[in-house]
JSON list of C-alpha atoms in Angstrom, two decimals:
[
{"chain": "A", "resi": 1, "resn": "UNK", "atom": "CA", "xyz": [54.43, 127.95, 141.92]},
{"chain": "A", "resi": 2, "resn": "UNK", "atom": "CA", "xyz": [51.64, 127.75, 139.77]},
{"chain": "A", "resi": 3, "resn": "UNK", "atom": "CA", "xyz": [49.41, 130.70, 139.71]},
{"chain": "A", "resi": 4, "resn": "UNK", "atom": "CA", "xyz": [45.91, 128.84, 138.99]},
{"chain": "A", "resi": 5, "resn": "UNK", "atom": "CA", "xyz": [46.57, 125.95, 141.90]},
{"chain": "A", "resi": 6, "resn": "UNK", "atom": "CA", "xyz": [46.65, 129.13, 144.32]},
{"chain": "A", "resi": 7, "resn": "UNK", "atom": "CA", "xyz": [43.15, 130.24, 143.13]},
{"chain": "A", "resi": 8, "resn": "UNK", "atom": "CA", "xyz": [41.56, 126.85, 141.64]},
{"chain": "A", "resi": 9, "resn": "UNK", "atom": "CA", "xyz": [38.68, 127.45, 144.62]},
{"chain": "A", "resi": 10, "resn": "UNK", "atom": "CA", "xyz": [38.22, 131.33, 144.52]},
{"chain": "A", "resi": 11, "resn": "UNK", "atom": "CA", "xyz": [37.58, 131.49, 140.46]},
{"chain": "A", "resi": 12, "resn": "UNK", "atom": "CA", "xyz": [34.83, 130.16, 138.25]},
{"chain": "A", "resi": 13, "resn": "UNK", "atom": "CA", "xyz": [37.79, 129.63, 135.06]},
{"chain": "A", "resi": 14, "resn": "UNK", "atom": "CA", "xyz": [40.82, 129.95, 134.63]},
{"chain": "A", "resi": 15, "resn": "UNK", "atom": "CA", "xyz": [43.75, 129.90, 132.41]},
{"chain": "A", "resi": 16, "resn": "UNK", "atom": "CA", "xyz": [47.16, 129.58, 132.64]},
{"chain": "A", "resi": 17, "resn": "UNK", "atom": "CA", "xyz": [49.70, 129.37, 129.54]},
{"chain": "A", "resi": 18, "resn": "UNK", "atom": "CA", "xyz": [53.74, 129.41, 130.19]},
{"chain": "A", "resi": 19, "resn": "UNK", "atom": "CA", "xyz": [56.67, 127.77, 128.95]},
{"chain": "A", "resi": 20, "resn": "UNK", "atom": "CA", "xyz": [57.76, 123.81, 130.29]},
{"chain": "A", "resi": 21, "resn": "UNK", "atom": "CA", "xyz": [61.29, 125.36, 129.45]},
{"chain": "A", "resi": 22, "resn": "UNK", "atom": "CA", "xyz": [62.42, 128.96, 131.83]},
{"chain": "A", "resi": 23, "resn": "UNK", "atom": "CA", "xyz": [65.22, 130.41, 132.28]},
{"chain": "A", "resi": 24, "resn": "UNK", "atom": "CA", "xyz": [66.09, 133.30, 134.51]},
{"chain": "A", "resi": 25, "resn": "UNK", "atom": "CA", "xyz": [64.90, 136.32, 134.03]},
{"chain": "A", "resi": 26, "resn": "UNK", "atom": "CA", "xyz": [63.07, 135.11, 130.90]},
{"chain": "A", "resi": 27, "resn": "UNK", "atom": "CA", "xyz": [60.64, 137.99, 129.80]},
{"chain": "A", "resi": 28, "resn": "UNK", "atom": "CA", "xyz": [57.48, 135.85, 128.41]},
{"chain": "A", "resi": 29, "resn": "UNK", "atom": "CA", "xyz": [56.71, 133.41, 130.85]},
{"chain": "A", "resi": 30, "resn": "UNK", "atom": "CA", "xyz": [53.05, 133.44, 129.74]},
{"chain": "A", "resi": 31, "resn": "UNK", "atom": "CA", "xyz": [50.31, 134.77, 130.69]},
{"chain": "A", "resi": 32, "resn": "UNK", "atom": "CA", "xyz": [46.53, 133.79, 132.75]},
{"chain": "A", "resi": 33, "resn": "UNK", "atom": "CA", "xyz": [42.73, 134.67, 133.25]},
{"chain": "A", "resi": 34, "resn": "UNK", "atom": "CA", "xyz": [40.95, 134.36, 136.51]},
{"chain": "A", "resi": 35, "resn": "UNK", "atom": "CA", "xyz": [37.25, 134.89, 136.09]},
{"chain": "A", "resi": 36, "resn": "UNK", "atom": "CA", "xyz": [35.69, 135.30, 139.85]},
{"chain": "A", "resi": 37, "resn": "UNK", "atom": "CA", "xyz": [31.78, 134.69, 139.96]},
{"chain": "A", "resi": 38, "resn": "UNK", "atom": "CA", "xyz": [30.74, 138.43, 139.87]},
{"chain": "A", "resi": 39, "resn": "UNK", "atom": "CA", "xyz": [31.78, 138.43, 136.20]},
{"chain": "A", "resi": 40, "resn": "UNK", "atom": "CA", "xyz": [35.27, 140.59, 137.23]},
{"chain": "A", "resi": 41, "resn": "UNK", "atom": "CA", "xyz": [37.79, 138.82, 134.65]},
{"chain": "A", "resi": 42, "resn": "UNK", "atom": "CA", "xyz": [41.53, 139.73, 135.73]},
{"chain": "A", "resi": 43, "resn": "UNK", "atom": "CA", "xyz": [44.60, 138.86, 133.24]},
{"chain": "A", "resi": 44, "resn": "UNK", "atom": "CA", "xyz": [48.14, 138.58, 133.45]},
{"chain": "A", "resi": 45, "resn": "UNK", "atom": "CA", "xyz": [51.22, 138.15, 131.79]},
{"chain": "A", "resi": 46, "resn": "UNK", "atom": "CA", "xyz": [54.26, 137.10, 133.33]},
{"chain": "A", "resi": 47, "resn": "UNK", "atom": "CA", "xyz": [58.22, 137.65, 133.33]},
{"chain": "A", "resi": 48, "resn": "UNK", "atom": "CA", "xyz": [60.62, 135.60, 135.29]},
{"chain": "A", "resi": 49, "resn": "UNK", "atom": "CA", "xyz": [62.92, 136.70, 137.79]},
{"chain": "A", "resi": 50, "resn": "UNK", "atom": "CA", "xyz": [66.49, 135.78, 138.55]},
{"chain": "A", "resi": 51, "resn": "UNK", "atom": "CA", "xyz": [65.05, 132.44, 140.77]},
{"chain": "A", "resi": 52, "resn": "UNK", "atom": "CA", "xyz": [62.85, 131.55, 137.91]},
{"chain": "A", "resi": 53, "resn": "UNK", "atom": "CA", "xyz": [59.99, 132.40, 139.65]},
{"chain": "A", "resi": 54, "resn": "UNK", "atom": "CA", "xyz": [56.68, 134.27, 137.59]},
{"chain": "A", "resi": 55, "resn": "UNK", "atom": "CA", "xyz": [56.62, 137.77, 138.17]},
{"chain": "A", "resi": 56, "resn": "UNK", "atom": "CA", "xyz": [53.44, 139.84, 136.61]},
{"chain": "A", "resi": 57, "resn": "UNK", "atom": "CA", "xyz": [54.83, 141.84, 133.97]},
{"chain": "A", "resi": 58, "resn": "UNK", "atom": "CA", "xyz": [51.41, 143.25, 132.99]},
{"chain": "A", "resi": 59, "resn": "UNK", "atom": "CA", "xyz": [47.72, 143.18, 135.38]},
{"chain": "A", "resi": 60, "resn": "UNK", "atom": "CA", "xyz": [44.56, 144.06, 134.36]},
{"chain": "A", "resi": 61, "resn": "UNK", "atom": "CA", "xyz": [40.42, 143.67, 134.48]},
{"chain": "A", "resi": 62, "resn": "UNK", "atom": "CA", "xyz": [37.95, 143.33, 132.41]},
{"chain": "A", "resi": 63, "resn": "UNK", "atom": "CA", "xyz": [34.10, 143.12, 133.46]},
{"chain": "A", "resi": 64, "resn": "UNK", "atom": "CA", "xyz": [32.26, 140.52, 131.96]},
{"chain": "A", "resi": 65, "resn": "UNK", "atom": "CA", "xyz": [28.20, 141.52, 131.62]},
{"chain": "A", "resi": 66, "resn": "UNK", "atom": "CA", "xyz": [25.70, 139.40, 133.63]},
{"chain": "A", "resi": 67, "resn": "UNK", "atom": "CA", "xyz": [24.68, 137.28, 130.26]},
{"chain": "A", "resi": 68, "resn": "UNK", "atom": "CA", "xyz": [28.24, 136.17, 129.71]},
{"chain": "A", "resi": 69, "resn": "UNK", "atom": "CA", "xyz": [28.56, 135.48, 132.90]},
{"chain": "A", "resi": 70, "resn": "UNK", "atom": "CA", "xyz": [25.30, 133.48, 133.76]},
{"chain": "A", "resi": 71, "resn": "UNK", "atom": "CA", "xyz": [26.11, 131.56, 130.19]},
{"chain": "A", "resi": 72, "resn": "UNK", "atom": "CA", "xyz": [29.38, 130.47, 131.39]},
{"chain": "A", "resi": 73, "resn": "UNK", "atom": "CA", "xyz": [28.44, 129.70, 134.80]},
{"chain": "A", "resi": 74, "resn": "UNK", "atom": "CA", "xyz": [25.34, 127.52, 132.24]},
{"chain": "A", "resi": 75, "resn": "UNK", "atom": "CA", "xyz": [28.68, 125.79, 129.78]},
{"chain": "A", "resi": 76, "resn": "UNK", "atom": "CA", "xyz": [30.43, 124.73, 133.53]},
{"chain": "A", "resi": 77, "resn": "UNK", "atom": "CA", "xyz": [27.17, 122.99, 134.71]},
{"chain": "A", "resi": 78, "resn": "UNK", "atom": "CA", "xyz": [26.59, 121.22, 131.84]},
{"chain": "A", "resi": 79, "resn": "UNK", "atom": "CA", "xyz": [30.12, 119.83, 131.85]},
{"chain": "A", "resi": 80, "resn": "UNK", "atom": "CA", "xyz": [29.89, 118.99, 135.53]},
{"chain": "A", "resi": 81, "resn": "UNK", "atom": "CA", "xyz": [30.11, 115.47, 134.96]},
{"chain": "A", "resi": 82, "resn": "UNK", "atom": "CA", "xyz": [33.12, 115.84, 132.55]},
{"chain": "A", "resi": 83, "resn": "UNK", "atom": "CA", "xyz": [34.38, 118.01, 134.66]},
{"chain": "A", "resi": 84, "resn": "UNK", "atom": "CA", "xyz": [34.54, 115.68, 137.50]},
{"chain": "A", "resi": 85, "resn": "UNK", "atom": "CA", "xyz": [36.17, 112.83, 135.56]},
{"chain": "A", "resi": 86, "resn": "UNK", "atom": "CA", "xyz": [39.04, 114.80, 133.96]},
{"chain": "A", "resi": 87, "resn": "UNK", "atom": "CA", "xyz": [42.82, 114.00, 135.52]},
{"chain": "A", "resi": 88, "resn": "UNK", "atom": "CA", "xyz": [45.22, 116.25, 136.81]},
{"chain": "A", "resi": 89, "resn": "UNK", "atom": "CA", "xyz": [47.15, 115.91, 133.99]},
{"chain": "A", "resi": 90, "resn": "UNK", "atom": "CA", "xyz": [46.79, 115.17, 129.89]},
{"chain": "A", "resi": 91, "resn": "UNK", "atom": "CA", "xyz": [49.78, 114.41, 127.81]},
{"chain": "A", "resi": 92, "resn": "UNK", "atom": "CA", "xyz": [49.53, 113.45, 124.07]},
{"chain": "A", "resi": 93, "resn": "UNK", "atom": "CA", "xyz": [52.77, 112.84, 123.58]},
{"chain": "A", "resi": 94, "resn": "UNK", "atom": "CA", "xyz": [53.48, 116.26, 122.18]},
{"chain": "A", "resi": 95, "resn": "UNK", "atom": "CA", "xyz": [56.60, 118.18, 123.25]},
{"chain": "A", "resi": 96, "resn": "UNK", "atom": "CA", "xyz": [55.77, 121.11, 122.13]},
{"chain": "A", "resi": 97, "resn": "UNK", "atom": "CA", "xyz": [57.06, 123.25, 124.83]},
{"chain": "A", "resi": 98, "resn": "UNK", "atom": "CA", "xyz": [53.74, 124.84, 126.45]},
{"chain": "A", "resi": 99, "resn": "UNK", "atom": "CA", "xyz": [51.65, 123.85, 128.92]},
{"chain": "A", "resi": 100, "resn": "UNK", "atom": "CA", "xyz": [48.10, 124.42, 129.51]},
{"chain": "A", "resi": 101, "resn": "UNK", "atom": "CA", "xyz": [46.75, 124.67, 132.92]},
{"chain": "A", "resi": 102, "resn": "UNK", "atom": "CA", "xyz": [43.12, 125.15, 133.59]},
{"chain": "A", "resi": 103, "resn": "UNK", "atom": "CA", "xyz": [40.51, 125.59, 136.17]},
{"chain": "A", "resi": 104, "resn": "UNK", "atom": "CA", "xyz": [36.74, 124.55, 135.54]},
{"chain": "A", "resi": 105, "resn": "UNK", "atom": "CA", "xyz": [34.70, 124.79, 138.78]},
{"chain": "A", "resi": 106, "resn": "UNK", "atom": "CA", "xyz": [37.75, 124.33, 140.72]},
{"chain": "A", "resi": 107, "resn": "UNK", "atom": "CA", "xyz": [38.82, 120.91, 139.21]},
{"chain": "A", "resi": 108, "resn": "UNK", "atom": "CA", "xyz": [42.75, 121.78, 137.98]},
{"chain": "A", "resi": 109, "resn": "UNK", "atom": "CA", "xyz": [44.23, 120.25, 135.00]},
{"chain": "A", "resi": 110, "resn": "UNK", "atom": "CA", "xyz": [47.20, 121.09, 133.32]},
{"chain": "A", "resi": 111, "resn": "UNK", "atom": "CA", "xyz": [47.74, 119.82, 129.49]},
{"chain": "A", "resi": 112, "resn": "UNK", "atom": "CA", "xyz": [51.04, 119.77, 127.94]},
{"chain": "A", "resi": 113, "resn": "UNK", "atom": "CA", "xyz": [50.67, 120.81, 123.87]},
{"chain": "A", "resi": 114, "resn": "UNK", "atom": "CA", "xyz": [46.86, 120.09, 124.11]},
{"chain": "A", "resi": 115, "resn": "UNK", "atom": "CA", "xyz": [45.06, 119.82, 120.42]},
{"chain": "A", "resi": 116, "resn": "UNK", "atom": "CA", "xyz": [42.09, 118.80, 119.47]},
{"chain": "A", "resi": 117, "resn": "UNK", "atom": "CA", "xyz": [41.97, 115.22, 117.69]},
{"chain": "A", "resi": 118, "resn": "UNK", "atom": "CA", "xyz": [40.01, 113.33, 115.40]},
{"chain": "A", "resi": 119, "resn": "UNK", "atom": "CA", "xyz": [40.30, 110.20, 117.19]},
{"chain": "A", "resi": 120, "resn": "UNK", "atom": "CA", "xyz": [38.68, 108.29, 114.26]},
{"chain": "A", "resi": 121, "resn": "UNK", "atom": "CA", "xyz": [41.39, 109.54, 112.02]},
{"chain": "A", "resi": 122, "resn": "UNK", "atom": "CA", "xyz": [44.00, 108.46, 114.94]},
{"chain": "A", "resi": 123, "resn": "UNK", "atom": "CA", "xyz": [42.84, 105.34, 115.61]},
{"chain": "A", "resi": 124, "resn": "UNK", "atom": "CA", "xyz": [42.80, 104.74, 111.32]},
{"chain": "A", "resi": 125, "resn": "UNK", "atom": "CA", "xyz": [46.15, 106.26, 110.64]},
{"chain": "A", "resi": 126, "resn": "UNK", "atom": "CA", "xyz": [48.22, 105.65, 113.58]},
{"chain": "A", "resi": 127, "resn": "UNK", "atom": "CA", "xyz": [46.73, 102.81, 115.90]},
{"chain": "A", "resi": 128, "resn": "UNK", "atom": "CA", "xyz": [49.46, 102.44, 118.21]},
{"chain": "A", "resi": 129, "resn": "UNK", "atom": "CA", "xyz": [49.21, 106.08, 118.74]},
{"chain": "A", "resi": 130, "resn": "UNK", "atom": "CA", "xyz": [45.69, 106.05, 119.62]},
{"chain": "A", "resi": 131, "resn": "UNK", "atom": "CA", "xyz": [45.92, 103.15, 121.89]},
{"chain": "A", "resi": 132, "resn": "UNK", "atom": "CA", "xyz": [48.74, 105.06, 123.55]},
{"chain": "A", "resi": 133, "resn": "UNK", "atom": "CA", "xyz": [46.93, 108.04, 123.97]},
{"chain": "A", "resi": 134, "resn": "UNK", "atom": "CA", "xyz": [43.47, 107.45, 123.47]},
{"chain": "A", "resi": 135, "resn": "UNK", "atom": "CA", "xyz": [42.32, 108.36, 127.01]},
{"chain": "A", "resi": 136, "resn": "UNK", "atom": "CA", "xyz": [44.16, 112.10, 126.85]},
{"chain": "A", "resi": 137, "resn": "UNK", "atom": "CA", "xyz": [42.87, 112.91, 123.77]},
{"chain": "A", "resi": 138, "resn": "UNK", "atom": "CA", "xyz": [39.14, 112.08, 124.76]},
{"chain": "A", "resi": 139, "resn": "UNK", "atom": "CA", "xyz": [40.05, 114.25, 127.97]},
{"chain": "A", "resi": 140, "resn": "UNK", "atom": "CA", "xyz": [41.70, 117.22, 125.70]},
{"chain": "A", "resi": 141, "resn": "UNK", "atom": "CA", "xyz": [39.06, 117.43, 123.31]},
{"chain": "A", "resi": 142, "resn": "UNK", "atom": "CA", "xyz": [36.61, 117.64, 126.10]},
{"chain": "A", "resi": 143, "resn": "UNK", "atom": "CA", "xyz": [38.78, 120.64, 128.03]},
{"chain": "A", "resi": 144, "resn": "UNK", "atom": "CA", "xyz": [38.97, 122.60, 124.55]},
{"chain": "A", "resi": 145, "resn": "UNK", "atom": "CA", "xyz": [34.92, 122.08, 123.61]},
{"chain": "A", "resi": 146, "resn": "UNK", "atom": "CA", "xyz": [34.53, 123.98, 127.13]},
{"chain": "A", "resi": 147, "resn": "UNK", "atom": "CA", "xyz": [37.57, 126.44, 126.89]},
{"chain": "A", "resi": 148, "resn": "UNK", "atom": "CA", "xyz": [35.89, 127.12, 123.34]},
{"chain": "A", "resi": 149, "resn": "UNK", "atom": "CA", "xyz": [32.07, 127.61, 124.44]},
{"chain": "A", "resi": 150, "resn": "UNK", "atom": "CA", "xyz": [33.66, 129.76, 127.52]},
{"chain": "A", "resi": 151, "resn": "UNK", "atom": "CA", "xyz": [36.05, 131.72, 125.49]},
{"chain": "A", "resi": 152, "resn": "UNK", "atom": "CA", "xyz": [32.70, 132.62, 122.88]},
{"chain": "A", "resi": 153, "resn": "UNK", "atom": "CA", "xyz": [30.95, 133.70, 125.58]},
{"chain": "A", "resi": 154, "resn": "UNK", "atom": "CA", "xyz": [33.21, 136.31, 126.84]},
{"chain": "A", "resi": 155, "resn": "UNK", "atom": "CA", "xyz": [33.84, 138.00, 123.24]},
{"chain": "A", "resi": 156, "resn": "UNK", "atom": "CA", "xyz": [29.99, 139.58, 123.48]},
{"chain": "A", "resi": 157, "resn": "UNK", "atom": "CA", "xyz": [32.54, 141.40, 126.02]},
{"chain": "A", "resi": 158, "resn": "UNK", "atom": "CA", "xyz": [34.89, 142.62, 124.17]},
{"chain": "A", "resi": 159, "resn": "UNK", "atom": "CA", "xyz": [37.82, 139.77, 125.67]},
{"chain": "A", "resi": 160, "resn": "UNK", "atom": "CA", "xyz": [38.77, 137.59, 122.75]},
{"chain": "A", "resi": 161, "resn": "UNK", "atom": "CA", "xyz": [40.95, 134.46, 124.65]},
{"chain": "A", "resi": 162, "resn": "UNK", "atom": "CA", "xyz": [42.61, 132.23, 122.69]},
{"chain": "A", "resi": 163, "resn": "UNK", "atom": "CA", "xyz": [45.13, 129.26, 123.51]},
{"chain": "A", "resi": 164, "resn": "UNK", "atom": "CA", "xyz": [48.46, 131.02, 123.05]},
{"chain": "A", "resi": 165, "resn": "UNK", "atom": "CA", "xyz": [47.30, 134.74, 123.25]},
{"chain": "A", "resi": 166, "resn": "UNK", "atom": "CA", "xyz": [44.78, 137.46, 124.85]},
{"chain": "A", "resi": 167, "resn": "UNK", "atom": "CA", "xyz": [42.97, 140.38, 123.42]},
{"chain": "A", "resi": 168, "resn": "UNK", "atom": "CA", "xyz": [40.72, 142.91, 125.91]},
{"chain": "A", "resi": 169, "resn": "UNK", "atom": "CA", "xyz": [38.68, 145.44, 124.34]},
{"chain": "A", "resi": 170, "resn": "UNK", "atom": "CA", "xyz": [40.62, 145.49, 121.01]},
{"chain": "A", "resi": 171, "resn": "UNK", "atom": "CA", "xyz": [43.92, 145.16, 122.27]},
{"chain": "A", "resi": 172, "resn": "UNK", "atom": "CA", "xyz": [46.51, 142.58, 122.19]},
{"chain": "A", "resi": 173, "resn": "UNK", "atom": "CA", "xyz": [47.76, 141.51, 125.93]},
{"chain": "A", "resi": 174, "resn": "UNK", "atom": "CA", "xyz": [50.29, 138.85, 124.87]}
]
């Protein structure tokens, strides 16, 4: 089960990082963010049990201030429109093991080794590659400008979020 589908209509953002390869009992399984509209921010990381499903290894909350919260709720409406368009799913080709799931608004999409790309450099370099994946990278660089504007507006807050960890209040979740 994925733990941002179950909320993708009760938060304003969310993300979701874990492994595409578990095993049982696996003790990082990742770790997520679900801010709620009242600028409550609660994180988690995860273990896996003996069924491979996530299991919260560590819970907490952080309070967001009204500016941070009023400015993100300002990044998501001036996305809407990108917002609407992105798919369910990116893929750049990468196997990189991780996957990327996030909520904007309540549109899902889960990315699979997202990066951002200088297409021009792509489409120069390695034009098969770009015509092959063209479309997901356009979509990835768009989820990362807003996971970067949203993630800047919450470190006035003292939560620092990054792709592949967390920090709250000076120290390191995952």
């Amino acid at each position: 089960m994925n733990i941002l589908e179950a909320w993708k209509n009760k938060i304003v953002f969310g993300f979701y990082h874990h492994p595409v390869a578990v095993w049982p009992e696996m003790e990082d399984a990742g770790f997520s963010v679900r801010l709620f509209a009242n600028g409550t921010l609660v994180y988690q990381t995860y273990c896996l049990n003996v069924k491979c499903e996530p299991t919260v290894a560590v819970s907490g909350r952080a309070a967001l201030g009204g500016d941070s919260a009023d400015r993100i709720a300002r990044i998501l409406a001036g996305y809407a429109k990108e917002i609407d368009a992105l798919p369910a799913f990116t893929s750049n080709g990468s196997r990189d093991g991780t996957f990327y799931d996030f909520v904007f608004r309540g549109q899902y999409v889960s990315s699979s080794g997202i990066q951002r790309t200088d297409l021009s450099a792509i489409m120069r370099d390695n034009p098969e590659y770009y015509e092959k994946y063209r479309f997901d990278m356009e979509d990835e660089n768009t989820i990362l400008s807003i996971f970067t504007k949203i993630a800047d507006a919450m470190r006035q807050d003292g939560v620092e979020l990054f792709l592949n960890h967390l920090i709250v209040g000076g120290e390191k979740i995952i």
